[in-house]
């Protein structure tokens, strides 16, 4: 399989993002709401794959439109050692930067940024300074 | 053929004759959030420019697209 370094070296897969209309029991007890991203999220482990369930806060949430179109799986998230550097490399590889880095409450206030590629879709980049605290993950 | 109109037409599926400066996501049904990203990516590639993250998510009309391109030295956007 061809290895592609979209975002530089020492990049690790973190999770997939799954848009849902609402985060129901039993996952709702671990729900974290992020007013900056206008979503609430909860993490689950699907057969060893970390998944982020993402629920819109309101109609103006960025995922509301996707849900209306029936799009559920909509992003892959990668941990990067240096977010600014990863964004520069992403730009060189033809990605659009959708946001400047911002702190994300769902990731212990580590910074995230969003990028888009016409062929590959939307990716979330996450600073990898703190180890994941998700059960079942290292 | 107008390069800008050709790109917009291809991405949004709108006839070139119907593309005016006043066209916005509110007046073009196909101009949704995903097509907005695809449009900006196509413009970057075609005109060899880069938009800021604020522009990528903030451009809301053909007029604003033209202004952003003109700011980057792109000329002849109104030529047929």
PDB file of C-alpha atoms in Angstrom:
ATOM      1  CA  UNK A   1       0.000   0.000   0.000  1.00  0.00           C
ATOM      2  CA  UNK A   2       1.316   3.402  -0.977  1.00  0.00           C
ATOM      3  CA  UNK A   3       2.262   5.539   2.016  1.00  0.00           C
ATOM      4  CA  UNK A   4       1.163   9.152   1.762  1.00  0.00           C
ATOM      5  CA  UNK A   5       2.478  11.828   4.122  1.00  0.00           C
ATOM      6  CA  UNK A   6      -0.197  14.481   3.825  1.00  0.00           C
ATOM      7  CA  UNK A   7       0.712  16.126   7.123  1.00  0.00           C
ATOM      8  CA  UNK A   8       4.403  15.374   7.699  1.00  0.00           C
ATOM      9  CA  UNK A   9       6.292  12.826   9.778  1.00  0.00           C
ATOM     10  CA  UNK A  10       5.301  11.201  13.092  1.00  0.00           C
ATOM     11  CA  UNK A  11       1.604  11.547  12.347  1.00  0.00           C
ATOM     12  CA  UNK A  12      -0.765   9.028  13.932  1.00  0.00           C
ATOM     13  CA  UNK A  13      -4.370   8.173  13.225  1.00  0.00           C
ATOM     14  CA  UNK A  14      -6.576   9.185  16.154  1.00  0.00           C
ATOM     15  CA  UNK A  15     -10.247   8.671  15.299  1.00  0.00           C
ATOM     16  CA  UNK A  16     -13.030   8.809  12.761  1.00  0.00           C
ATOM     17  CA  UNK A  17     -15.793  11.380  13.092  1.00  0.00           C
ATOM     18  CA  UNK A  18     -19.357  10.163  12.791  1.00  0.00           C
ATOM     19  CA  UNK A  19     -22.142  12.741  12.607  1.00  0.00           C
ATOM     20  CA  UNK A  20     -25.304  11.743  14.472  1.00  0.00           C
ATOM     21  CA  UNK A  21     -28.595  13.531  15.052  1.00  0.00           C
ATOM     22  CA  UNK A  22     -28.276  12.946  18.784  1.00  0.00           C
ATOM     23  CA  UNK A  23     -25.926  11.138  21.117  1.00  0.00           C
ATOM     24  CA  UNK A  24     -28.144   8.681  22.939  1.00  0.00           C
ATOM     25  CA  UNK A  25     -27.733   6.487  26.010  1.00  0.00           C
ATOM     26  CA  UNK A  26     -25.415   4.994  27.110  1.00  0.00           C
ATOM     27  CA  UNK A  27     -22.936   7.372  25.459  1.00  0.00           C
ATOM     28  CA  UNK A  28     -24.691  10.603  26.379  1.00  0.00           C
ATOM     29  CA  UNK A  29     -23.306  10.532  29.928  1.00  0.00           C
ATOM     30  CA  UNK A  30     -19.819  11.162  28.519  1.00  0.00           C
ATOM     31  CA  UNK A  31     -20.954  13.902  26.153  1.00  0.00           C
ATOM     32  CA  UNK A  32     -18.731  16.991  25.895  1.00  0.00           C
ATOM     33  CA  UNK A  33     -20.124  20.166  24.351  1.00  0.00           C
ATOM     34  CA  UNK A  34     -17.867  22.543  22.452  1.00  0.00           C
ATOM     35  CA  UNK A  35     -19.444  25.948  21.755  1.00  0.00           C
ATOM     36  CA  UNK A  36     -16.557  26.903  19.452  1.00  0.00           C
ATOM     37  CA  UNK A  37     -17.202  23.968  17.116  1.00  0.00           C
ATOM     38  CA  UNK A  38     -20.986  24.151  17.767  1.00  0.00           C
ATOM     39  CA  UNK A  39     -21.181  20.414  18.443  1.00  0.00           C
ATOM     40  CA  UNK A  40     -21.384  17.945  21.312  1.00  0.00           C
ATOM     41  CA  UNK A  41     -19.215  14.842  21.088  1.00  0.00           C
ATOM     42  CA  UNK A  42     -18.739  11.492  22.785  1.00  0.00           C
ATOM     43  CA  UNK A  43     -16.056   8.914  22.117  1.00  0.00           C
ATOM     44  CA  UNK A  44     -16.619   5.203  21.645  1.00  0.00           C
ATOM     45  CA  UNK A  45     -14.393   2.289  20.734  1.00  0.00           C
ATOM     46  CA  UNK A  46     -15.709   0.252  17.782  1.00  0.00           C
ATOM     47  CA  UNK A  47     -13.718  -2.981  17.593  1.00  0.00           C
ATOM     48  CA  UNK A  48     -10.491  -1.164  18.395  1.00  0.00           C
ATOM     49  CA  UNK A  49     -11.245   1.903  16.296  1.00  0.00           C
ATOM     50  CA  UNK A  50     -11.794   5.125  18.192  1.00  0.00           C
ATOM     51  CA  UNK A  51     -14.843   6.974  16.905  1.00  0.00           C
ATOM     52  CA  UNK A  52     -16.128  10.420  17.786  1.00  0.00           C
ATOM     53  CA  UNK A  53     -19.896  10.703  17.746  1.00  0.00           C
ATOM     54  CA  UNK A  54     -20.749  14.274  16.833  1.00  0.00           C
ATOM     55  CA  UNK A  55     -24.107  15.876  17.498  1.00  0.00           C
ATOM     56  CA  UNK A  56     -25.060  19.365  16.278  1.00  0.00           C
ATOM     57  CA  UNK A  57     -25.745  21.960  18.973  1.00  0.00           C
ATOM     58  CA  UNK A  58     -28.279  23.685  16.720  1.00  0.00           C
ATOM     59  CA  UNK A  59     -29.293  24.226  13.091  1.00  0.00           C
ATOM     60  CA  UNK A  60     -26.267  26.458  12.513  1.00  0.00           C
ATOM     61  CA  UNK A  61     -23.824  23.732  13.494  1.00  0.00           C
ATOM     62  CA  UNK A  62     -21.393  22.859  10.671  1.00  0.00           C
ATOM     63  CA  UNK A  63     -22.626  19.251  10.673  1.00  0.00           C
ATOM     64  CA  UNK A  64     -26.341  20.049  10.444  1.00  0.00           C
ATOM     65  CA  UNK A  65     -26.131  20.344   6.669  1.00  0.00           C
ATOM     66  CA  UNK A  66     -24.298  17.044   6.343  1.00  0.00           C
ATOM     67  CA  UNK A  67     -26.861  15.224   8.418  1.00  0.00           C
ATOM     68  CA  UNK A  68     -29.625  16.601   6.208  1.00  0.00           C
ATOM     69  CA  UNK A  69     -27.836  15.086   3.220  1.00  0.00           C
ATOM     70  CA  UNK A  70     -27.444  11.770   5.000  1.00  0.00           C
ATOM     71  CA  UNK A  71     -23.670  12.085   5.390  1.00  0.00           C
ATOM     72  CA  UNK A  72     -22.539  10.325   8.583  1.00  0.00           C
ATOM     73  CA  UNK A  73     -18.859   9.457   8.349  1.00  0.00           C
ATOM     74  CA  UNK A  74     -17.292  12.733   7.492  1.00  0.00           C
ATOM     75  CA  UNK A  75     -13.794  13.124   8.864  1.00  0.00           C
ATOM     76  CA  UNK A  76     -10.597  11.354   9.839  1.00  0.00           C
ATOM     77  CA  UNK A  77      -8.530  12.828  12.656  1.00  0.00           C
ATOM     78  CA  UNK A  78      -4.759  12.569  12.864  1.00  0.00           C
ATOM     79  CA  UNK A  79      -2.495  13.495  15.744  1.00  0.00           C
ATOM     80  CA  UNK A  80       0.416  15.670  14.674  1.00  0.00           C
ATOM     81  CA  UNK A  81       3.482  16.699  16.682  1.00  0.00           C
ATOM     82  CA  UNK A  82       3.310  20.321  15.548  1.00  0.00           C
ATOM     83  CA  UNK A  83       0.020  21.731  14.300  1.00  0.00           C
ATOM     84  CA  UNK A  84       1.393  24.803  12.520  1.00  0.00           C
ATOM     85  CA  UNK A  85       3.982  22.729  10.703  1.00  0.00           C
ATOM     86  CA  UNK A  86       1.372  20.111   9.751  1.00  0.00           C
ATOM     87  CA  UNK A  87      -0.879  22.856   8.350  1.00  0.00           C
ATOM     88  CA  UNK A  88       1.989  24.206   6.230  1.00  0.00           C
ATOM     89  CA  UNK A  89       2.669  20.733   4.862  1.00  0.00           C
ATOM     90  CA  UNK A  90      -1.032  20.156   4.261  1.00  0.00           C
ATOM     91  CA  UNK A  91      -1.162  23.395   2.250  1.00  0.00           C
ATOM     92  CA  UNK A  92       1.791  22.247   0.173  1.00  0.00           C
ATOM     93  CA  UNK A  93      -0.109  19.026  -0.480  1.00  0.00           C
ATOM     94  CA  UNK A  94      -3.133  20.853  -1.842  1.00  0.00           C
ATOM     95  CA  UNK A  95      -5.304  21.072   1.265  1.00  0.00           C
ATOM     96  CA  UNK A  96      -7.419  24.089   2.134  1.00  0.00           C
ATOM     97  CA  UNK A  97      -7.158  25.270   5.729  1.00  0.00           C
ATOM     98  CA  UNK A  98     -10.697  25.659   7.040  1.00  0.00           C
ATOM     99  CA  UNK A  99      -9.730  27.127  10.391  1.00  0.00           C
ATOM    100  CA  UNK A 100      -6.836  28.460  12.346  1.00  0.00           C
ATOM    101  CA  UNK A 101      -5.794  26.249  15.298  1.00  0.00           C
ATOM    102  CA  UNK A 102      -8.187  26.514  18.246  1.00  0.00           C
ATOM    103  CA  UNK A 103      -8.342  24.781  21.609  1.00  0.00           C
ATOM    104  CA  UNK A 104     -10.828  21.924  21.783  1.00  0.00           C
ATOM    105  CA  UNK A 105     -12.456  21.042  25.077  1.00  0.00           C
ATOM    106  CA  UNK A 106     -12.994  17.452  23.873  1.00  0.00           C
ATOM    107  CA  UNK A 107      -9.211  16.968  23.702  1.00  0.00           C
ATOM    108  CA  UNK A 108      -8.077  18.401  27.035  1.00  0.00           C
ATOM    109  CA  UNK A 109      -7.778  21.804  25.327  1.00  0.00           C
ATOM    110  CA  UNK A 110      -5.193  20.567  22.878  1.00  0.00           C
ATOM    111  CA  UNK A 111      -5.445  22.563  19.636  1.00  0.00           C
ATOM    112  CA  UNK A 112      -7.212  21.312  16.535  1.00  0.00           C
ATOM    113  CA  UNK A 113      -7.522  22.572  12.962  1.00  0.00           C
ATOM    114  CA  UNK A 114      -9.575  21.493   9.958  1.00  0.00           C
ATOM    115  CA  UNK A 115      -8.340  20.942   6.423  1.00  0.00           C
ATOM    116  CA  UNK A 116     -10.069  19.914   3.210  1.00  0.00           C
ATOM    117  CA  UNK A 117      -8.931  18.243   0.027  1.00  0.00           C
ATOM    118  CA  UNK A 118     -11.170  17.951  -3.004  1.00  0.00           C
ATOM    119  CA  UNK A 119     -10.223  14.291  -3.530  1.00  0.00           C
ATOM    120  CA  UNK A 120      -9.958  13.100   0.063  1.00  0.00           C
ATOM    121  CA  UNK A 121     -12.456  15.218   1.979  1.00  0.00           C
ATOM    122  CA  UNK A 122     -12.242  16.704   5.462  1.00  0.00           C
ATOM    123  CA  UNK A 123      -9.513  15.953   8.005  1.00  0.00           C
ATOM    124  CA  UNK A 124      -9.096  17.107  11.575  1.00  0.00           C
ATOM    125  CA  UNK A 125      -5.564  17.681  12.833  1.00  0.00           C
ATOM    126  CA  UNK A 126      -4.966  17.380  16.569  1.00  0.00           C
ATOM    127  CA  UNK A 127      -1.925  18.386  18.591  1.00  0.00           C
ATOM    128  CA  UNK A 128      -0.447  15.207  20.045  1.00  0.00           C
ATOM    129  CA  UNK A 129       1.103  16.631  23.192  1.00  0.00           C
ATOM    130  CA  UNK A 130      -1.091  14.717  25.643  1.00  0.00           C
ATOM    131  CA  UNK A 131      -1.698  10.938  25.453  1.00  0.00           C
ATOM    132  CA  UNK A 132      -5.254   9.865  24.679  1.00  0.00           C
ATOM    133  CA  UNK A 133      -7.394   9.088  27.719  1.00  0.00           C
ATOM    134  CA  UNK A 134      -9.953   7.111  25.772  1.00  0.00           C
ATOM    135  CA  UNK A 135     -10.582   3.653  27.281  1.00  0.00           C
ATOM    136  CA  UNK A 136      -9.023   0.870  25.244  1.00  0.00           C
ATOM    137  CA  UNK A 137      -6.564   3.198  23.517  1.00  0.00           C
ATOM    138  CA  UNK A 138      -2.884   3.784  24.294  1.00  0.00           C
TER     139      UNK A 138
ATOM    140  CA  UNK B   1     -14.496  31.671 -22.428  1.00  0.00           C
ATOM    141  CA  UNK B   2     -14.388  33.251 -18.949  1.00  0.00           C
ATOM    142  CA  UNK B   3     -12.182  31.030 -16.788  1.00  0.00           C
ATOM    143  CA  UNK B   4     -13.858  31.999 -13.530  1.00  0.00           C
ATOM    144  CA  UNK B   5     -17.374  31.406 -14.823  1.00  0.00           C
ATOM    145  CA  UNK B   6     -16.312  28.075 -16.300  1.00  0.00           C
ATOM    146  CA  UNK B   7     -15.049  26.853 -12.911  1.00  0.00           C
ATOM    147  CA  UNK B   8     -18.116  28.092 -11.044  1.00  0.00           C
ATOM    148  CA  UNK B   9     -20.365  26.525 -13.665  1.00  0.00           C
ATOM    149  CA  UNK B  10     -18.615  23.159 -13.397  1.00  0.00           C
ATOM    150  CA  UNK B  11     -18.610  23.053  -9.599  1.00  0.00           C
ATOM    151  CA  UNK B  12     -22.079  24.424  -8.954  1.00  0.00           C
ATOM    152  CA  UNK B  13     -23.769  23.068 -12.067  1.00  0.00           C
ATOM    153  CA  UNK B  14     -25.054  26.503 -13.063  1.00  0.00           C
ATOM    154  CA  UNK B  15     -25.171  27.832 -16.638  1.00  0.00           C
ATOM    155  CA  UNK B  16     -22.480  30.456 -17.243  1.00  0.00           C
ATOM    156  CA  UNK B  17     -25.107  32.950 -18.400  1.00  0.00           C
ATOM    157  CA  UNK B  18     -26.802  32.665 -15.016  1.00  0.00           C
ATOM    158  CA  UNK B  19     -23.658  33.463 -13.048  1.00  0.00           C
ATOM    159  CA  UNK B  20     -23.732  37.059 -11.842  1.00  0.00           C
ATOM    160  CA  UNK B  21     -21.806  38.949  -9.177  1.00  0.00           C
ATOM    161  CA  UNK B  22     -24.865  38.792  -6.945  1.00  0.00           C
ATOM    162  CA  UNK B  23     -25.039  34.989  -6.934  1.00  0.00           C
ATOM    163  CA  UNK B  24     -24.819  33.691  -3.348  1.00  0.00           C
ATOM    164  CA  UNK B  25     -25.425  30.417  -1.485  1.00  0.00           C
ATOM    165  CA  UNK B  26     -28.909  31.774  -0.756  1.00  0.00           C
ATOM    166  CA  UNK B  27     -29.734  32.185  -4.445  1.00  0.00           C
ATOM    167  CA  UNK B  28     -27.914  29.091  -5.747  1.00  0.00           C
ATOM    168  CA  UNK B  29     -29.294  25.884  -4.285  1.00  0.00           C
ATOM    169  CA  UNK B  30     -26.200  23.888  -5.276  1.00  0.00           C
ATOM    170  CA  UNK B  31     -23.882  26.288  -3.403  1.00  0.00           C
ATOM    171  CA  UNK B  32     -23.890  24.291  -0.172  1.00  0.00           C
ATOM    172  CA  UNK B  33     -21.093  24.042   2.371  1.00  0.00           C
ATOM    173  CA  UNK B  34     -19.360  21.133   0.620  1.00  0.00           C
ATOM    174  CA  UNK B  35     -19.544  22.687  -2.841  1.00  0.00           C
ATOM    175  CA  UNK B  36     -18.254  25.928  -1.335  1.00  0.00           C
ATOM    176  CA  UNK B  37     -15.081  24.084  -0.290  1.00  0.00           C
ATOM    177  CA  UNK B  38     -14.793  22.338  -3.648  1.00  0.00           C
ATOM    178  CA  UNK B  39     -15.200  25.698  -5.399  1.00  0.00           C
ATOM    179  CA  UNK B  40     -12.434  27.358  -3.393  1.00  0.00           C
ATOM    180  CA  UNK B  41     -10.142  24.351  -3.961  1.00  0.00           C
ATOM    181  CA  UNK B  42     -10.826  24.553  -7.704  1.00  0.00           C
ATOM    182  CA  UNK B  43     -10.121  28.304  -7.745  1.00  0.00           C
ATOM    183  CA  UNK B  44      -6.835  27.871  -5.865  1.00  0.00           C
ATOM    184  CA  UNK B  45      -5.738  25.240  -8.334  1.00  0.00           C
ATOM    185  CA  UNK B  46      -6.840  27.097 -11.475  1.00  0.00           C
ATOM    186  CA  UNK B  47      -5.489  30.541 -10.523  1.00  0.00           C
ATOM    187  CA  UNK B  48      -2.470  29.331  -8.510  1.00  0.00           C
ATOM    188  CA  UNK B  49      -3.481  31.355  -5.463  1.00  0.00           C
ATOM    189  CA  UNK B  50      -4.105  30.602  -1.804  1.00  0.00           C
ATOM    190  CA  UNK B  51      -7.015  31.845   0.236  1.00  0.00           C
ATOM    191  CA  UNK B  52      -6.932  32.403   3.968  1.00  0.00           C
ATOM    192  CA  UNK B  53      -8.986  30.156   6.244  1.00  0.00           C
ATOM    193  CA  UNK B  54     -11.293  33.130   6.877  1.00  0.00           C
ATOM    194  CA  UNK B  55     -11.886  33.502   3.138  1.00  0.00           C
ATOM    195  CA  UNK B  56     -12.305  29.746   2.601  1.00  0.00           C
ATOM    196  CA  UNK B  57     -15.234  29.613   4.983  1.00  0.00           C
ATOM    197  CA  UNK B  58     -16.360  33.236   4.646  1.00  0.00           C
ATOM    198  CA  UNK B  59     -16.763  33.910   0.922  1.00  0.00           C
ATOM    199  CA  UNK B  60     -20.467  34.260   0.291  1.00  0.00           C
ATOM    200  CA  UNK B  61     -20.901  35.664  -3.215  1.00  0.00           C
ATOM    201  CA  UNK B  62     -19.346  35.710  -6.679  1.00  0.00           C
ATOM    202  CA  UNK B  63     -18.496  39.355  -6.043  1.00  0.00           C
ATOM    203  CA  UNK B  64     -16.445  38.385  -2.976  1.00  0.00           C
ATOM    204  CA  UNK B  65     -14.672  35.668  -4.968  1.00  0.00           C
ATOM    205  CA  UNK B  66     -13.712  38.233  -7.599  1.00  0.00           C
ATOM    206  CA  UNK B  67     -12.515  40.686  -4.946  1.00  0.00           C
ATOM    207  CA  UNK B  68     -10.356  37.989  -3.348  1.00  0.00           C
ATOM    208  CA  UNK B  69      -8.846  37.052  -6.713  1.00  0.00           C
ATOM    209  CA  UNK B  70      -8.253  40.684  -7.738  1.00  0.00           C
ATOM    210  CA  UNK B  71      -6.493  41.231  -4.389  1.00  0.00           C
ATOM    211  CA  UNK B  72      -4.088  38.493  -5.504  1.00  0.00           C
ATOM    212  CA  UNK B  73      -3.364  40.171  -8.837  1.00  0.00           C
ATOM    213  CA  UNK B  74      -5.705  38.099 -10.988  1.00  0.00           C
ATOM    214  CA  UNK B  75      -7.023  40.145 -13.921  1.00  0.00           C
ATOM    215  CA  UNK B  76      -9.599  39.779 -16.668  1.00  0.00           C
ATOM    216  CA  UNK B  77     -12.251  38.195 -14.484  1.00  0.00           C
ATOM    217  CA  UNK B  78     -15.061  39.981 -16.285  1.00  0.00           C
ATOM    218  CA  UNK B  79     -13.916  39.062 -19.799  1.00  0.00           C
ATOM    219  CA  UNK B  80     -16.201  36.831 -21.857  1.00  0.00           C
TER     220      UNK B  80
END
